[in-house]
Amino acid sequence: MAPQADPVTAIMKYTIFTVNLIVWLLGGAILGIGIWIRADSDFWEYHRALDIPQYYQACYVAIALGVIILIISFFGCCGAALDSPCMLFTYFVILVFVVVMELAAAGLVWKHANGEKFQEFLTESIKDQIEKSKLDGGGASARFVELLQLHLECCGGYDKNDYHLDDIPQSCSSDRTNNVFIHGCGENIRRYLEQKAGTIGGISLGLVLVQILCLIFTGVLFCTLREDSKDY
């Protein structure tokens, strides 16, 4: 005859189930955001022109983590519902691995999203694209610079002084006021990427905190079930 779960064990089971449901939802959010960033056409243009492959790498990591989390959370719910120490232990080990991957993904994004050196790199890359745009007319570089300046409301790599005074393009000016944007695109694109990084990093941090809570309850429930099995 199977042992009857005491109230504390039952509470832990329901807690693990609820926490895993929350983790499942957060995993779905990470998966969705990874796909959203990957499918962003403007982001693709920035990636292509500025050579920032680490951001696409982070997107793929986020997508992979989202899928893994969805599967693992379902596995954790089953382990708690079936009172299976073996499933709970397997879930615990895999979850530790997933938490490490999440921290690595968040660190990868934040490492490249912050810092004056990164902004300097972006600024110089944009200035190179501006020089190329002067040579290719309406080519890829010209389209990229126009898209960047219109979308991020900026002018030049560092500022408008990257252009000659009589050569400032219309994309450097606001449609509302016709004033030239005061911020350079190096600064604005850094802020843009920080927002993307902040979205993934913030959700990942919340997910890690919830998963750590889940690890604690899973470990306690595993030990309780194993002790109960020895008594029968």
PDB file of C-alpha atoms in Angstrom:
ATOM      1  CA  MET A   1       0.000   0.000   0.000  1.00  0.00           C
ATOM      2  CA  ALA A   2       1.367   3.425  -0.947  1.00  0.00           C
ATOM      3  CA  PRO A   3       2.193   5.730   1.943  1.00  0.00           C
ATOM      4  CA  GLN A   4      -0.198   8.580   2.624  1.00  0.00           C
ATOM      5  CA  ALA A   5       1.349  11.983   2.191  1.00  0.00           C
ATOM      6  CA  ASP A   6       1.363  14.155   5.290  1.00  0.00           C
ATOM      7  CA  PRO A   7       0.052  17.741   5.030  1.00  0.00           C
ATOM      8  CA  VAL A   8       3.550  19.246   4.783  1.00  0.00           C
ATOM      9  CA  THR A   9       4.475  16.946   1.904  1.00  0.00           C
ATOM     10  CA  ALA A  10       1.195  17.733   0.170  1.00  0.00           C
ATOM     11  CA  ILE A  11       1.851  21.463   0.513  1.00  0.00           C
ATOM     12  CA  MET A  12       5.326  21.032  -0.972  1.00  0.00           C
ATOM     13  CA  LYS A  13       3.886  19.044  -3.880  1.00  0.00           C
ATOM     14  CA  TYR A  14       1.330  21.720  -4.683  1.00  0.00           C
ATOM     15  CA  THR A  15       3.966  24.424  -4.269  1.00  0.00           C
ATOM     16  CA  ILE A  16       6.315  22.685  -6.701  1.00  0.00           C
ATOM     17  CA  PHE A  17       3.463  22.262  -9.161  1.00  0.00           C
ATOM     18  CA  THR A  18       2.512  25.952  -8.892  1.00  0.00           C
ATOM     19  CA  VAL A  19       6.092  27.185  -9.128  1.00  0.00           C
ATOM     20  CA  ASN A  20       6.696  24.998 -12.166  1.00  0.00           C
ATOM     21  CA  LEU A  21       3.611  26.469 -13.776  1.00  0.00           C
ATOM     22  CA  ILE A  22       5.077  29.944 -13.228  1.00  0.00           C
ATOM     23  CA  VAL A  23       8.421  28.765 -14.616  1.00  0.00           C
ATOM     24  CA  TRP A  24       6.612  27.298 -17.622  1.00  0.00           C
ATOM     25  CA  LEU A  25       4.997  30.671 -18.318  1.00  0.00           C
ATOM     26  CA  LEU A  26       8.307  32.510 -17.929  1.00  0.00           C
ATOM     27  CA  GLY A  27       9.962  29.977 -20.220  1.00  0.00           C
ATOM     28  CA  GLY A  28       7.299  30.696 -22.799  1.00  0.00           C
ATOM     29  CA  ALA A  29       7.988  34.419 -22.392  1.00  0.00           C
ATOM     30  CA  ILE A  30      11.729  33.923 -22.982  1.00  0.00           C
ATOM     31  CA  LEU A  31      10.990  31.782 -26.038  1.00  0.00           C
ATOM     32  CA  GLY A  32       8.622  34.416 -27.405  1.00  0.00           C
ATOM     33  CA  ILE A  33      11.029  37.299 -26.816  1.00  0.00           C
ATOM     34  CA  GLY A  34      13.893  35.369 -28.411  1.00  0.00           C
ATOM     35  CA  ILE A  35      11.780  34.756 -31.516  1.00  0.00           C
ATOM     36  CA  TRP A  36      10.565  38.372 -31.507  1.00  0.00           C
ATOM     37  CA  ILE A  37      14.100  39.784 -31.444  1.00  0.00           C
ATOM     38  CA  ARG A  38      15.289  37.260 -34.037  1.00  0.00           C
ATOM     39  CA  ALA A  39      12.442  38.245 -36.365  1.00  0.00           C
ATOM     40  CA  ASP A  40      12.924  42.006 -35.906  1.00  0.00           C
ATOM     41  CA  SER A  41      13.877  43.269 -39.376  1.00  0.00           C
ATOM     42  CA  ASP A  42      15.466  46.444 -38.005  1.00  0.00           C
ATOM     43  CA  PHE A  43      17.557  44.400 -35.609  1.00  0.00           C
ATOM     44  CA  TRP A  44      18.736  42.266 -38.524  1.00  0.00           C
ATOM     45  CA  GLU A  45      19.898  45.371 -40.362  1.00  0.00           C
ATOM     46  CA  TYR A  46      21.867  46.534 -37.317  1.00  0.00           C
ATOM     47  CA  HIS A  47      23.385  43.086 -36.916  1.00  0.00           C
ATOM     48  CA  ARG A  48      24.372  42.876 -40.588  1.00  0.00           C
ATOM     49  CA  ALA A  49      25.904  46.322 -40.860  1.00  0.00           C
ATOM     50  CA  LEU A  50      27.571  46.619 -37.449  1.00  0.00           C
ATOM     51  CA  ASP A  51      28.892  43.069 -37.008  1.00  0.00           C
ATOM     52  CA  ILE A  52      27.355  42.258 -33.613  1.00  0.00           C
ATOM     53  CA  PRO A  53      26.767  38.485 -33.920  1.00  0.00           C
ATOM     54  CA  GLN A  54      26.786  38.007 -30.145  1.00  0.00           C
ATOM     55  CA  TYR A  55      23.242  39.376 -30.023  1.00  0.00           C
ATOM     56  CA  TYR A  56      21.940  36.785 -32.442  1.00  0.00           C
ATOM     57  CA  GLN A  57      23.810  34.139 -30.471  1.00  0.00           C
ATOM     58  CA  ALA A  58      21.997  35.323 -27.357  1.00  0.00           C
ATOM     59  CA  CYS A  59      18.673  35.126 -29.245  1.00  0.00           C
ATOM     60  CA  TYR A  60      19.281  31.505 -30.188  1.00  0.00           C
ATOM     61  CA  VAL A  61      20.318  30.690 -26.627  1.00  0.00           C
ATOM     62  CA  ALA A  62      17.104  32.310 -25.367  1.00  0.00           C
ATOM     63  CA  ILE A  63      15.003  30.311 -27.840  1.00  0.00           C
ATOM     64  CA  ALA A  64      16.723  27.060 -26.883  1.00  0.00           C
ATOM     65  CA  LEU A  65      16.340  27.817 -23.172  1.00  0.00           C
ATOM     66  CA  GLY A  66      12.672  28.624 -23.632  1.00  0.00           C
ATOM     67  CA  VAL A  67      12.017  25.258 -25.254  1.00  0.00           C
ATOM     68  CA  ILE A  68      14.046  23.399 -22.615  1.00  0.00           C
ATOM     69  CA  ILE A  69      12.287  25.199 -19.769  1.00  0.00           C
ATOM     70  CA  LEU A  70       8.860  24.343 -21.175  1.00  0.00           C
ATOM     71  CA  ILE A  71       9.798  20.662 -21.282  1.00  0.00           C
ATOM     72  CA  ILE A  72      11.578  20.564 -17.920  1.00  0.00           C
ATOM     73  CA  SER A  73       8.771  22.385 -16.102  1.00  0.00           C
ATOM     74  CA  PHE A  74       6.281  19.833 -17.377  1.00  0.00           C
ATOM     75  CA  PHE A  75       8.640  17.094 -16.198  1.00  0.00           C
ATOM     76  CA  GLY A  76       8.816  18.688 -12.733  1.00  0.00           C
ATOM     77  CA  CYS A  77       5.041  18.830 -12.460  1.00  0.00           C
ATOM     78  CA  CYS A  78       4.825  15.137 -13.308  1.00  0.00           C
ATOM     79  CA  GLY A  79       7.502  14.239 -10.761  1.00  0.00           C
ATOM     80  CA  ALA A  80       5.652  16.044  -7.987  1.00  0.00           C
ATOM     81  CA  ALA A  81       2.253  14.654  -8.981  1.00  0.00           C
ATOM     82  CA  LEU A  82       3.488  11.045  -9.194  1.00  0.00           C
ATOM     83  CA  ASP A  83       5.566  11.155  -5.987  1.00  0.00           C
ATOM     84  CA  SER A  84       8.546   9.830  -7.934  1.00  0.00           C
ATOM     85  CA  PRO A  85      11.925  10.424  -6.227  1.00  0.00           C
ATOM     86  CA  CYS A  86      13.707   9.314  -9.403  1.00  0.00           C
ATOM     87  CA  MET A  87      11.879  11.853 -11.572  1.00  0.00           C
ATOM     88  CA  LEU A  88      12.368  14.583  -8.982  1.00  0.00           C
ATOM     89  CA  PHE A  89      16.107  13.901  -8.734  1.00  0.00           C
ATOM     90  CA  THR A  90      16.461  13.932 -12.526  1.00  0.00           C
ATOM     91  CA  TYR A  91      14.449  17.137 -12.670  1.00  0.00           C
ATOM     92  CA  PHE A  92      16.632  18.686  -9.945  1.00  0.00           C
ATOM     93  CA  VAL A  93      19.886  17.906 -11.777  1.00  0.00           C
ATOM     94  CA  ILE A  94      18.610  19.165 -15.127  1.00  0.00           C
ATOM     95  CA  LEU A  95      17.203  22.316 -13.532  1.00  0.00           C
ATOM     96  CA  VAL A  96      20.598  23.146 -12.027  1.00  0.00           C
ATOM     97  CA  PHE A  97      22.084  22.883 -15.522  1.00  0.00           C
ATOM     98  CA  VAL A  98      19.337  25.098 -16.954  1.00  0.00           C
ATOM     99  CA  VAL A  99      19.894  27.771 -14.285  1.00  0.00           C
ATOM    100  CA  VAL A 100      23.591  27.876 -15.170  1.00  0.00           C
ATOM    101  CA  MET A 101      22.705  28.265 -18.866  1.00  0.00           C
ATOM    102  CA  GLU A 102      20.287  31.085 -18.080  1.00  0.00           C
ATOM    103  CA  LEU A 103      22.912  32.965 -16.103  1.00  0.00           C
ATOM    104  CA  ALA A 104      25.378  32.471 -18.962  1.00  0.00           C
ATOM    105  CA  ALA A 105      22.862  33.795 -21.511  1.00  0.00           C
ATOM    106  CA  ALA A 106      22.046  36.843 -19.388  1.00  0.00           C
ATOM    107  CA  GLY A 107      25.741  37.474 -18.822  1.00  0.00           C
ATOM    108  CA  LEU A 108      26.462  37.227 -22.550  1.00  0.00           C
ATOM    109  CA  VAL A 109      23.872  39.861 -23.373  1.00  0.00           C
ATOM    110  CA  TRP A 110      24.802  42.239 -20.562  1.00  0.00           C
ATOM    111  CA  LYS A 111      28.511  41.903 -21.260  1.00  0.00           C
ATOM    112  CA  HIS A 112      28.097  43.254 -24.774  1.00  0.00           C
ATOM    113  CA  ALA A 113      25.279  45.707 -24.095  1.00  0.00           C
ATOM    114  CA  ASN A 114      27.102  47.862 -21.588  1.00  0.00           C
ATOM    115  CA  GLY A 115      30.302  49.829 -21.525  1.00  0.00           C
ATOM    116  CA  GLU A 116      31.864  52.823 -23.183  1.00  0.00           C
ATOM    117  CA  LYS A 117      34.068  50.593 -25.329  1.00  0.00           C
ATOM    118  CA  PHE A 118      31.015  49.002 -26.889  1.00  0.00           C
ATOM    119  CA  GLN A 119      29.518  52.413 -27.652  1.00  0.00           C
ATOM    120  CA  GLU A 120      32.821  53.507 -29.158  1.00  0.00           C
ATOM    121  CA  PHE A 121      32.856  50.388 -31.331  1.00  0.00           C
ATOM    122  CA  LEU A 122      29.304  51.102 -32.510  1.00  0.00           C
ATOM    123  CA  THR A 123      30.119  54.744 -33.200  1.00  0.00           C
ATOM    124  CA  GLU A 124      33.137  53.885 -35.335  1.00  0.00           C
ATOM    125  CA  SER A 125      31.183  51.199 -37.197  1.00  0.00           C
ATOM    126  CA  ILE A 126      28.418  53.678 -37.989  1.00  0.00           C
ATOM    127  CA  LYS A 127      30.933  56.269 -39.171  1.00  0.00           C
ATOM    128  CA  ASP A 128      32.381  53.626 -41.502  1.00  0.00           C
ATOM    129  CA  GLN A 129      28.902  52.974 -42.865  1.00  0.00           C
ATOM    130  CA  ILE A 130      28.418  56.713 -43.415  1.00  0.00           C
ATOM    131  CA  GLU A 131      31.633  56.881 -45.431  1.00  0.00           C
ATOM    132  CA  LYS A 132      30.543  53.868 -47.475  1.00  0.00           C
ATOM    133  CA  SER A 133      27.135  55.434 -48.062  1.00  0.00           C
ATOM    134  CA  LYS A 134      28.812  58.409 -49.722  1.00  0.00           C
ATOM    135  CA  LEU A 135      30.381  56.028 -52.216  1.00  0.00           C
ATOM    136  CA  ASP A 136      27.566  53.588 -52.932  1.00  0.00           C
ATOM    137  CA  GLY A 137      24.833  56.189 -53.434  1.00  0.00           C
ATOM    138  CA  GLY A 138      21.562  54.410 -52.728  1.00  0.00           C
ATOM    139  CA  GLY A 139      23.233  51.124 -51.857  1.00  0.00           C
ATOM    140  CA  ALA A 140      23.042  48.985 -48.736  1.00  0.00           C
ATOM    141  CA  SER A 141      25.131  51.309 -46.567  1.00  0.00           C
ATOM    142  CA  ALA A 142      23.054  54.345 -47.507  1.00  0.00           C
ATOM    143  CA  ARG A 143      19.813  52.489 -46.758  1.00  0.00           C
ATOM    144  CA  PHE A 144      21.184  51.301 -43.440  1.00  0.00           C
ATOM    145  CA  VAL A 145      22.284  54.777 -42.338  1.00  0.00           C
ATOM    146  CA  GLU A 146      18.930  56.257 -43.332  1.00  0.00           C
ATOM    147  CA  LEU A 147      17.026  53.511 -41.498  1.00  0.00           C
ATOM    148  CA  LEU A 148      19.188  53.910 -38.414  1.00  0.00           C
ATOM    149  CA  GLN A 149      18.847  57.681 -38.216  1.00  0.00           C
ATOM    150  CA  LEU A 150      15.106  57.666 -38.838  1.00  0.00           C
ATOM    151  CA  HIS A 151      14.326  54.781 -36.506  1.00  0.00           C
ATOM    152  CA  LEU A 152      16.540  55.843 -33.596  1.00  0.00           C
ATOM    153  CA  GLU A 153      16.209  59.604 -34.159  1.00  0.00           C
ATOM    154  CA  CYS A 154      19.934  60.232 -34.260  1.00  0.00           C
ATOM    155  CA  CYS A 155      22.492  61.800 -36.555  1.00  0.00           C
ATOM    156  CA  GLY A 156      25.910  60.474 -37.491  1.00  0.00           C
ATOM    157  CA  GLY A 157      28.016  58.065 -35.520  1.00  0.00           C
ATOM    158  CA  TYR A 158      29.085  60.518 -32.838  1.00  0.00           C
ATOM    159  CA  ASP A 159      26.868  63.463 -33.792  1.00  0.00           C
ATOM    160  CA  LYS A 160      25.945  65.673 -36.759  1.00  0.00           C
ATOM    161  CA  ASN A 161      29.580  66.761 -37.091  1.00  0.00           C
ATOM    162  CA  ASP A 162      30.277  63.450 -38.822  1.00  0.00           C
ATOM    163  CA  TYR A 163      28.735  65.175 -41.852  1.00  0.00           C
ATOM    164  CA  HIS A 164      29.740  68.367 -43.577  1.00  0.00           C
ATOM    165  CA  LEU A 165      27.421  71.202 -42.603  1.00  0.00           C
ATOM    166  CA  ASP A 166      25.871  71.381 -46.074  1.00  0.00           C
ATOM    167  CA  ASP A 167      25.718  67.594 -46.433  1.00  0.00           C
ATOM    168  CA  ILE A 168      23.501  66.602 -43.488  1.00  0.00           C
ATOM    169  CA  PRO A 169      20.812  64.202 -44.812  1.00  0.00           C
ATOM    170  CA  GLN A 170      17.101  64.707 -44.252  1.00  0.00           C
ATOM    171  CA  SER A 171      16.992  61.531 -42.146  1.00  0.00           C
ATOM    172  CA  CYS A 172      18.977  63.451 -39.515  1.00  0.00           C
ATOM    173  CA  SER A 173      16.071  65.831 -38.951  1.00  0.00           C
ATOM    174  CA  SER A 174      12.827  65.450 -37.049  1.00  0.00           C
ATOM    175  CA  ASP A 175       9.679  65.324 -39.171  1.00  0.00           C
ATOM    176  CA  ARG A 176       7.865  67.325 -36.506  1.00  0.00           C
ATOM    177  CA  THR A 177      10.282  70.184 -35.898  1.00  0.00           C
ATOM    178  CA  ASN A 178      12.762  69.802 -38.770  1.00  0.00           C
ATOM    179  CA  ASN A 179      15.545  70.210 -36.205  1.00  0.00           C
ATOM    180  CA  VAL A 180      18.652  68.067 -36.517  1.00  0.00           C
ATOM    181  CA  PHE A 181      18.852  65.287 -33.930  1.00  0.00           C
ATOM    182  CA  ILE A 182      21.400  66.106 -31.250  1.00  0.00           C
ATOM    183  CA  HIS A 183      22.289  62.538 -30.252  1.00  0.00           C
ATOM    184  CA  GLY A 184      24.664  60.381 -32.238  1.00  0.00           C
ATOM    185  CA  CYS A 185      23.589  56.953 -33.455  1.00  0.00           C
ATOM    186  CA  GLY A 186      26.352  55.205 -31.511  1.00  0.00           C
ATOM    187  CA  GLU A 187      24.773  56.350 -28.252  1.00  0.00           C
ATOM    188  CA  ASN A 188      21.192  55.686 -29.333  1.00  0.00           C
ATOM    189  CA  ILE A 189      21.806  52.217 -30.708  1.00  0.00           C
ATOM    190  CA  ARG A 190      23.574  51.309 -27.497  1.00  0.00           C
ATOM    191  CA  ARG A 191      20.443  52.335 -25.600  1.00  0.00           C
ATOM    192  CA  TYR A 192      18.322  50.353 -28.044  1.00  0.00           C
ATOM    193  CA  LEU A 193      20.401  47.225 -27.478  1.00  0.00           C
ATOM    194  CA  GLU A 194      20.374  47.793 -23.717  1.00  0.00           C
ATOM    195  CA  GLN A 195      16.572  47.752 -23.805  1.00  0.00           C
ATOM    196  CA  LYS A 196      16.595  44.447 -25.677  1.00  0.00           C
ATOM    197  CA  ALA A 197      19.174  43.060 -23.275  1.00  0.00           C
ATOM    198  CA  GLY A 198      17.237  44.361 -20.288  1.00  0.00           C
ATOM    199  CA  THR A 199      14.072  42.573 -21.390  1.00  0.00           C
ATOM    200  CA  ILE A 200      15.793  39.205 -21.701  1.00  0.00           C
ATOM    201  CA  GLY A 201      18.014  39.761 -18.670  1.00  0.00           C
ATOM    202  CA  GLY A 202      15.135  40.881 -16.446  1.00  0.00           C
ATOM    203  CA  ILE A 203      12.941  37.910 -17.282  1.00  0.00           C
ATOM    204  CA  SER A 204      15.910  35.558 -16.935  1.00  0.00           C
ATOM    205  CA  LEU A 205      16.692  36.967 -13.490  1.00  0.00           C
ATOM    206  CA  GLY A 206      13.096  36.536 -12.362  1.00  0.00           C
ATOM    207  CA  LEU A 207      13.080  33.032 -13.787  1.00  0.00           C
ATOM    208  CA  VAL A 208      16.296  32.105 -11.988  1.00  0.00           C
ATOM    209  CA  LEU A 209      14.919  33.321  -8.651  1.00  0.00           C
ATOM    210  CA  VAL A 210      11.747  31.280  -9.106  1.00  0.00           C
ATOM    211  CA  GLN A 211      13.760  28.238 -10.174  1.00  0.00           C
ATOM    212  CA  ILE A 212      16.023  28.484  -7.135  1.00  0.00           C
ATOM    213  CA  LEU A 213      12.901  28.410  -4.983  1.00  0.00           C
ATOM    214  CA  CYS A 214      11.749  25.400  -6.964  1.00  0.00           C
ATOM    215  CA  LEU A 215      15.106  23.681  -6.437  1.00  0.00           C
ATOM    216  CA  ILE A 216      14.793  24.109  -2.680  1.00  0.00           C
ATOM    217  CA  PHE A 217      11.290  22.645  -2.529  1.00  0.00           C
ATOM    218  CA  THR A 218      12.223  19.845  -4.924  1.00  0.00           C
ATOM    219  CA  GLY A 219      15.221  18.880  -2.808  1.00  0.00           C
ATOM    220  CA  VAL A 220      13.140  18.831   0.364  1.00  0.00           C
ATOM    221  CA  LEU A 221      10.355  16.821  -1.271  1.00  0.00           C
ATOM    222  CA  PHE A 222      12.861  14.359  -2.732  1.00  0.00           C
ATOM    223  CA  CYS A 223      14.406  13.732   0.689  1.00  0.00           C
ATOM    224  CA  THR A 224      10.965  13.395   2.285  1.00  0.00           C
ATOM    225  CA  LEU A 225       9.745  10.879  -0.283  1.00  0.00           C
ATOM    226  CA  ARG A 226      12.939   8.866  -0.019  1.00  0.00           C
ATOM    227  CA  GLU A 227      12.666   8.728   3.769  1.00  0.00           C
ATOM    228  CA  ASP A 228       9.007   7.732   3.514  1.00  0.00           C
ATOM    229  CA  SER A 229       9.882   4.939   1.094  1.00  0.00           C
ATOM    230  CA  LYS A 230      12.360   3.523   3.614  1.00  0.00           C
ATOM    231  CA  ASP A 231       9.638   3.321   6.238  1.00  0.00           C
ATOM    232  CA  TYR A 232       7.444   1.090   4.076  1.00  0.00           C
TER     233      TYR A 232
END
